[in-house]
Amino acid sequence: LDMTLLADQLSRQSKAIADQAAEQSGGERLAPEVIKGIERWEELDASIKGTQNSFIRLSAKQQKDADKEMRAIVDAHPGGPAAFETARQQYAQQSRAATDIEHMSTRLETEWVAAYGWLFDMGFIEWKDGDPMPDPLAPGQLLTPRGFACAAFADGHPLVLGTVVSDGGLEQLSLAEIAAWLCLFLREGRSRDATAKDKQGRPVVLPAPSDALKETFDYTDELAKMLEVELDRHLSYLMLDWCANKDLSRIACWIEPALLGTFVKAVMRVVSYIEVLKEVVLGLGFYEVHNRLDNHHEALLGGLVTNESLYLAMADDKRPLED
């Protein structure tokens, strides 16, 4: 954990807090006897004022004795009441800085232990058989099939994505439907209104998802809500339309013309996702899903102008280039 970027960030923040506290105090540290007096004064002050949940009340004599001791502490401080108040404020600043630094020093480990426990409880990791109780800070964690699927994806809400895959959510889906489902995890594309028309003014209707795809959508949304993630299905419907018709003019009815390139980018991202997905489903034993993902380049990129297709077109053209 000490080698992570977050650890370095927290270390820098701790140093900044310590430097700021030293600057505010002028580089001077309070003497131990002064700190002891301030802490006793604070304790007596709190006992007199009490707290909202305190059921213990000082008697009149006890309050009088506490006031007397507080005055004695102030009078014994070098410089009198004004100097004591300054020292008390300095002590408060130093205490806050020390608390913040302590929080920074333990934050990473605390967050790691909490995250480890959540991953363990949710079935993403498991412990070696025969080993004692799991120790979040010791090696020995093993990825479950669900954890293996999630770890394969670097972005796009991998905890949701990998869980659906490992739980068999793609077994009943076609290649086009899997591509549409992957669009849930993309941000590309800005759609128009729910109704669209082509150049002739005829309404353009997007394909309706199958019952199997609806079920996978609903399960994905259920998992996303647990992580407070909102997913939008419109790009998924556009992907279904693209796989069925391969007509960019239809897609242009739903996306701002200036942003049509974002749909092309989305298709390219889905192709990249499927490359990873093929390895995941093969490792999980979903062989039929793996076979269904074959020829995904042709199925998704056919009709799109990409750098690769432009390059091949130039290579096939044997005519000499003219200035």
Protein backbone atom coordinates (compact mmCIF):
# COMPACT_ATOMS: atom_id res chain seq x y z
CA LEU A 1 0.00 0.00 0.00
CA ASP A 2 2.89 2.37 0.73
CA MET A 3 3.91 2.24 -2.94
CA THR A 4 0.58 3.45 -4.30
CA LEU A 5 -0.16 6.88 -5.70
CA LEU A 6 -2.76 7.46 -2.99
CA ALA A 7 -0.14 6.78 -0.32
CA ASP A 8 2.14 9.38 -1.88
CA GLN A 9 -0.73 11.86 -2.09
CA LEU A 10 -1.64 11.36 1.57
CA SER A 11 2.02 11.72 2.58
CA ARG A 12 2.25 15.05 0.77
CA GLN A 13 -0.96 16.25 2.41
CA SER A 14 0.36 15.30 5.86
CA LYS A 15 3.57 17.21 5.23
CA ALA A 16 1.59 20.25 4.06
CA ILE A 17 -0.55 20.16 7.22
CA ALA A 18 2.54 19.87 9.43
CA ASP A 19 4.26 22.75 7.62
CA GLN A 20 1.16 24.93 7.92
CA ALA A 21 0.84 24.19 11.66
CA ALA A 22 4.52 25.02 12.19
CA GLU A 23 4.13 28.30 10.30
CA GLN A 24 1.07 29.32 12.29
CA SER A 25 2.87 28.65 15.59
CA GLY A 26 5.98 30.50 14.45
CA GLY A 27 8.00 27.32 14.78
CA GLU A 28 7.60 27.31 18.56
CA ARG A 29 6.37 24.25 20.41
CA LEU A 30 4.51 24.43 23.69
CA ALA A 31 6.31 23.14 26.75
CA PRO A 32 4.99 19.86 28.23
CA GLU A 33 3.93 21.56 31.47
CA VAL A 34 1.99 24.19 29.49
CA ILE A 35 0.22 21.48 27.51
CA LYS A 36 -0.60 19.64 30.72
CA GLY A 37 -2.11 22.81 32.20
CA ILE A 38 -4.16 23.54 29.08
CA GLU A 39 -5.50 19.98 28.94
CA ARG A 40 -6.50 20.19 32.61
CA TRP A 41 -8.15 23.58 32.03
CA GLU A 42 -10.10 22.15 29.06
CA GLU A 43 -11.17 19.17 31.15
CA LEU A 44 -12.45 21.39 33.96
CA ASP A 45 -14.21 23.72 31.53
CA ALA A 46 -16.00 20.78 29.90
CA SER A 47 -17.08 19.42 33.29
CA ILE A 48 -18.61 22.76 34.24
CA LYS A 49 -20.39 23.38 30.94
CA GLY A 50 -21.38 19.76 30.58
CA THR A 51 -22.53 18.12 27.36
CA GLN A 52 -25.91 17.52 25.82
CA ASN A 53 -25.82 13.80 26.62
CA SER A 54 -24.23 14.15 30.06
CA PHE A 55 -26.33 12.96 33.00
CA ILE A 56 -23.76 13.99 35.61
CA ARG A 57 -24.06 17.50 37.03
CA LEU A 58 -21.50 19.15 39.28
CA SER A 59 -22.68 20.39 42.61
CA ALA A 60 -22.29 24.06 43.52
CA LYS A 61 -19.20 23.26 45.61
CA GLN A 62 -17.67 21.19 42.84
CA GLN A 63 -18.22 24.01 40.33
CA LYS A 64 -16.64 26.48 42.76
CA ASP A 65 -13.61 24.24 43.21
CA ALA A 66 -13.30 23.78 39.45
CA ASP A 67 -13.44 27.57 38.86
CA LYS A 68 -10.76 28.08 41.50
CA GLU A 69 -8.46 25.50 39.91
CA MET A 70 -8.99 27.00 36.44
CA ARG A 71 -8.05 30.49 37.72
CA ALA A 72 -4.97 29.02 39.37
CA ILE A 73 -3.88 27.43 36.08
CA VAL A 74 -4.32 30.73 34.21
CA ASP A 75 -2.52 32.75 36.90
CA ALA A 76 0.39 30.31 36.95
CA HIS A 77 0.90 30.64 33.20
CA PRO A 78 3.78 32.99 32.20
CA GLY A 79 2.31 36.17 30.80
CA GLY A 80 -1.08 35.93 32.49
CA PRO A 81 -4.55 35.37 30.98
CA ALA A 82 -3.78 36.86 27.54
CA ALA A 83 -0.73 34.63 27.05
CA PHE A 84 -2.68 31.61 28.30
CA GLU A 85 -5.46 32.23 25.76
CA THR A 86 -2.88 32.52 22.96
CA ALA A 87 -1.25 29.28 24.09
CA ARG A 88 -4.66 27.58 24.23
CA GLN A 89 -5.43 28.59 20.64
CA GLN A 90 -2.00 27.40 19.53
CA TYR A 91 -2.61 24.08 21.30
CA ALA A 92 -5.97 23.74 19.53
CA GLN A 93 -4.33 24.31 16.14
CA GLN A 94 -1.59 21.81 16.88
CA SER A 95 -4.14 19.26 18.11
CA ARG A 96 -6.22 19.62 14.94
CA ALA A 97 -3.09 19.24 12.81
CA ALA A 98 -2.02 16.15 14.76
CA THR A 99 -5.50 14.65 14.35
CA ASP A 100 -5.48 15.34 10.59
CA ILE A 101 -2.02 13.83 10.20
CA GLU A 102 -3.05 10.76 12.17
CA HIS A 103 -6.11 10.43 9.94
CA MET A 104 -3.94 10.68 6.84
CA SER A 105 -1.55 8.04 8.13
CA THR A 106 -4.33 5.51 8.77
CA ARG A 107 -6.76 6.44 5.99
CA LEU A 108 -5.30 4.21 3.28
CA GLU A 109 -5.18 1.14 5.49
CA THR A 110 -8.69 1.83 6.80
CA GLU A 111 -10.13 2.21 3.31
CA TRP A 112 -8.28 -0.88 2.12
CA VAL A 113 -9.63 -3.02 4.97
CA ALA A 114 -13.18 -1.77 4.33
CA ALA A 115 -12.89 -2.41 0.58
CA TYR A 116 -11.37 -5.83 1.20
CA GLY A 117 -14.25 -6.78 3.47
CA TRP A 118 -16.79 -5.64 0.88
CA LEU A 119 -15.08 -7.59 -1.92
CA PHE A 120 -14.91 -10.65 0.33
CA ASP A 121 -18.58 -10.42 1.34
CA MET A 122 -19.73 -9.84 -2.25
CA GLY A 123 -17.86 -12.88 -3.54
CA PHE A 124 -15.14 -11.20 -5.59
CA ILE A 125 -12.26 -12.72 -3.61
CA GLU A 126 -11.83 -15.80 -1.46
CA TRP A 127 -9.28 -17.26 0.93
CA LYS A 128 -7.10 -20.31 0.43
CA ASP A 129 -8.58 -23.49 1.85
CA GLY A 130 -7.12 -24.45 5.21
CA ASP A 131 -5.77 -20.99 5.97
CA PRO A 132 -6.82 -19.06 9.12
CA MET A 133 -9.17 -16.14 9.08
CA PRO A 134 -8.46 -13.76 6.17
CA ASP A 135 -6.06 -10.92 6.86
CA PRO A 136 -6.64 -7.91 4.58
CA LEU A 137 -2.98 -6.90 4.88
CA ALA A 138 -1.49 -10.35 4.20
CA PRO A 139 -1.11 -12.13 0.85
CA GLY A 140 -3.27 -15.11 0.07
CA GLN A 141 -6.36 -13.66 -1.58
CA LEU A 142 -7.72 -15.56 -4.57
CA LEU A 143 -10.05 -14.21 -7.24
CA THR A 144 -13.37 -15.96 -7.57
CA PRO A 145 -14.82 -16.39 -11.09
CA ARG A 146 -16.72 -13.15 -10.48
CA GLY A 147 -13.54 -11.41 -9.36
CA PHE A 148 -11.64 -12.78 -12.36
CA ALA A 149 -14.23 -11.33 -14.74
CA CYS A 150 -14.22 -7.92 -13.04
CA ALA A 151 -10.43 -7.69 -12.86
CA ALA A 152 -10.16 -8.15 -16.63
CA PHE A 153 -11.84 -4.82 -17.36
CA ALA A 154 -9.96 -1.60 -16.68
CA ASP A 155 -12.91 0.80 -17.01
CA GLY A 156 -16.63 0.96 -17.65
CA HIS A 157 -17.81 0.01 -14.13
CA PRO A 158 -15.97 -3.35 -14.07
CA LEU A 159 -17.70 -4.55 -10.88
CA VAL A 160 -21.04 -4.39 -12.65
CA LEU A 161 -19.78 -5.57 -16.02
CA GLY A 162 -17.82 -8.55 -14.70
CA THR A 163 -20.59 -9.65 -12.35
CA VAL A 164 -23.15 -9.87 -15.15
CA VAL A 165 -20.70 -11.85 -17.30
CA SER A 166 -19.74 -14.29 -14.55
CA ASP A 167 -23.36 -14.79 -13.52
CA GLY A 168 -24.24 -15.98 -17.03
CA GLY A 169 -26.07 -12.85 -18.13
CA LEU A 170 -24.80 -13.15 -21.72
CA GLU A 171 -25.58 -16.80 -22.37
CA GLN A 172 -28.88 -16.11 -24.14
CA LEU A 173 -27.73 -13.03 -26.08
CA SER A 174 -26.64 -12.73 -29.71
CA LEU A 175 -23.51 -10.86 -30.81
CA ALA A 176 -25.56 -7.77 -31.62
CA GLU A 177 -27.27 -7.89 -28.23
CA ILE A 178 -23.97 -8.31 -26.40
CA ALA A 179 -22.60 -5.29 -28.29
CA ALA A 180 -25.73 -3.34 -27.33
CA TRP A 181 -25.35 -4.37 -23.68
CA LEU A 182 -21.72 -3.21 -23.65
CA CYS A 183 -22.92 0.23 -24.75
CA LEU A 184 -24.42 0.67 -21.28
CA PHE A 185 -20.89 1.25 -20.01
CA LEU A 186 -19.92 3.87 -22.61
CA ARG A 187 -20.33 7.63 -22.44
CA GLU A 188 -20.05 8.39 -26.14
CA GLY A 189 -23.02 9.67 -28.10
CA ARG A 190 -25.49 12.45 -27.43
CA SER A 191 -29.00 11.53 -28.53
CA ARG A 192 -31.81 13.70 -29.73
CA ASP A 193 -35.43 13.45 -28.62
CA ALA A 194 -37.20 10.11 -28.25
CA THR A 195 -38.78 10.58 -31.70
CA ALA A 196 -36.81 10.95 -34.92
CA LYS A 197 -37.50 11.25 -38.67
CA ASP A 198 -35.41 10.65 -41.75
CA LYS A 199 -34.83 13.16 -44.58
CA GLN A 200 -38.17 12.29 -46.14
CA GLY A 201 -39.95 13.00 -42.88
CA ARG A 202 -40.74 9.37 -42.16
CA PRO A 203 -40.50 8.24 -38.52
CA VAL A 204 -37.45 6.19 -37.61
CA VAL A 205 -38.09 3.52 -35.01
CA LEU A 206 -35.29 1.85 -33.08
CA PRO A 207 -35.38 -1.93 -32.63
CA ALA A 208 -37.02 -3.25 -29.47
CA PRO A 209 -34.81 -5.42 -27.24
CA SER A 210 -35.62 -9.10 -26.88
CA ASP A 211 -36.89 -10.54 -23.61
CA ALA A 212 -33.44 -11.98 -22.90
CA LEU A 213 -31.78 -8.60 -23.45
CA LYS A 214 -34.40 -6.87 -21.30
CA GLU A 215 -33.68 -9.33 -18.50
CA THR A 216 -29.94 -8.65 -18.76
CA PHE A 217 -30.59 -4.90 -18.84
CA ASP A 218 -32.72 -5.13 -15.70
CA TYR A 219 -30.14 -7.22 -13.85
CA THR A 220 -27.40 -4.78 -14.86
CA ASP A 221 -29.46 -1.84 -13.62
CA GLU A 222 -30.07 -3.65 -10.32
CA LEU A 223 -26.33 -4.10 -9.78
CA ALA A 224 -25.59 -0.52 -10.89
CA LYS A 225 -28.03 0.90 -8.33
CA MET A 226 -26.15 -0.91 -5.57
CA LEU A 227 -23.06 1.08 -6.58
CA GLU A 228 -25.06 4.28 -7.15
CA VAL A 229 -24.34 4.18 -10.89
CA GLU A 230 -26.84 5.36 -13.50
CA LEU A 231 -26.82 3.65 -16.90
CA ASP A 232 -28.51 4.88 -20.08
CA ARG A 233 -29.90 2.46 -22.68
CA HIS A 234 -30.29 4.76 -25.67
CA LEU A 235 -26.85 4.06 -27.12
CA SER A 236 -27.62 0.35 -26.75
CA TYR A 237 -30.71 0.74 -28.94
CA LEU A 238 -28.63 2.61 -31.50
CA MET A 239 -26.17 -0.28 -31.54
CA LEU A 240 -29.00 -2.73 -32.16
CA ASP A 241 -30.15 -0.60 -35.09
CA TRP A 242 -26.61 -0.38 -36.46
CA CYS A 243 -26.08 -4.14 -36.30
CA ALA A 244 -29.41 -4.74 -38.04
CA ASN A 245 -29.22 -2.08 -40.78
CA LYS A 246 -25.60 -0.86 -41.09
CA ASP A 247 -26.98 2.54 -42.10
CA LEU A 248 -25.30 5.64 -40.66
CA SER A 249 -28.06 7.83 -42.06
CA ARG A 250 -30.46 6.18 -39.62
CA ILE A 251 -28.05 6.72 -36.74
CA ALA A 252 -27.75 10.37 -37.78
CA CYS A 253 -31.46 10.76 -37.06
CA TRP A 254 -30.74 10.19 -33.40
CA ILE A 255 -27.35 11.84 -32.91
CA GLU A 256 -26.29 15.40 -33.57
CA PRO A 257 -24.59 15.45 -36.99
CA ALA A 258 -21.47 17.09 -35.58
CA LEU A 259 -21.22 14.26 -33.05
CA LEU A 260 -21.69 11.35 -35.45
CA GLY A 261 -18.01 10.57 -34.99
CA THR A 262 -18.73 9.76 -31.34
CA PHE A 263 -20.91 6.87 -32.47
CA VAL A 264 -18.05 5.56 -34.57
CA LYS A 265 -15.85 5.89 -31.50
CA ALA A 266 -18.43 3.97 -29.47
CA VAL A 267 -18.39 1.13 -31.99
CA MET A 268 -14.60 1.00 -31.81
CA ARG A 269 -14.79 0.91 -27.99
CA VAL A 270 -17.25 -1.98 -28.12
CA VAL A 271 -14.85 -3.85 -30.41
CA SER A 272 -12.11 -3.37 -27.80
CA TYR A 273 -14.43 -4.54 -25.03
CA ILE A 274 -15.30 -7.68 -26.97
CA GLU A 275 -11.61 -8.51 -27.39
CA VAL A 276 -11.31 -8.62 -23.59
CA LEU A 277 -14.71 -10.24 -23.16
CA LYS A 278 -13.73 -13.17 -25.40
CA GLU A 279 -10.83 -14.01 -23.10
CA VAL A 280 -13.04 -13.69 -20.01
CA VAL A 281 -15.87 -15.94 -21.21
CA LEU A 282 -13.33 -18.49 -22.43
CA GLY A 283 -11.71 -18.54 -19.00
CA LEU A 284 -15.12 -18.92 -17.34
CA GLY A 285 -16.12 -21.79 -19.61
CA PHE A 286 -18.84 -19.97 -21.57
CA TYR A 287 -17.74 -21.53 -24.85
CA GLU A 288 -20.97 -20.88 -26.74
CA VAL A 289 -20.76 -17.19 -25.90
CA HIS A 290 -17.13 -17.16 -27.03
CA ASN A 291 -18.06 -18.74 -30.37
CA ARG A 292 -20.88 -16.25 -30.77
CA LEU A 293 -18.38 -13.39 -30.53
CA ASP A 294 -16.35 -14.61 -33.51
CA ASN A 295 -16.15 -12.27 -36.51
CA HIS A 296 -17.14 -9.33 -34.34
CA HIS A 297 -14.92 -6.98 -36.37
CA GLU A 298 -16.87 -7.66 -39.54
CA ALA A 299 -20.21 -7.56 -37.75
CA LEU A 300 -19.59 -4.20 -36.10
CA LEU A 301 -17.17 -2.35 -38.36
CA GLY A 302 -18.74 -3.19 -41.70
CA GLY A 303 -19.89 0.10 -43.26
CA LEU A 304 -17.77 2.29 -40.98
CA VAL A 305 -14.84 4.38 -42.26
CA THR A 306 -11.91 3.66 -39.95
CA ASN A 307 -8.20 4.34 -40.14
CA GLU A 308 -7.67 0.70 -41.03
CA SER A 309 -10.14 0.73 -43.93
CA LEU A 310 -8.66 3.97 -45.29
CA TYR A 311 -5.19 2.48 -45.11
CA LEU A 312 -6.27 -0.66 -46.96
CA ALA A 313 -8.03 1.42 -49.61
CA MET A 314 -4.85 3.41 -50.22
CA ALA A 315 -2.79 0.21 -50.37
CA ASP A 316 -5.12 -1.29 -52.99
CA ASP A 317 -4.90 1.83 -55.15
CA LYS A 318 -1.78 1.26 -57.29
CA ARG A 319 -2.01 4.58 -59.12
CA PRO A 320 0.86 6.98 -58.40
CA LEU A 321 -0.02 9.86 -56.08
CA GLU A 322 -0.06 13.31 -57.68
CA ASP A 323 0.96 16.52 -55.91
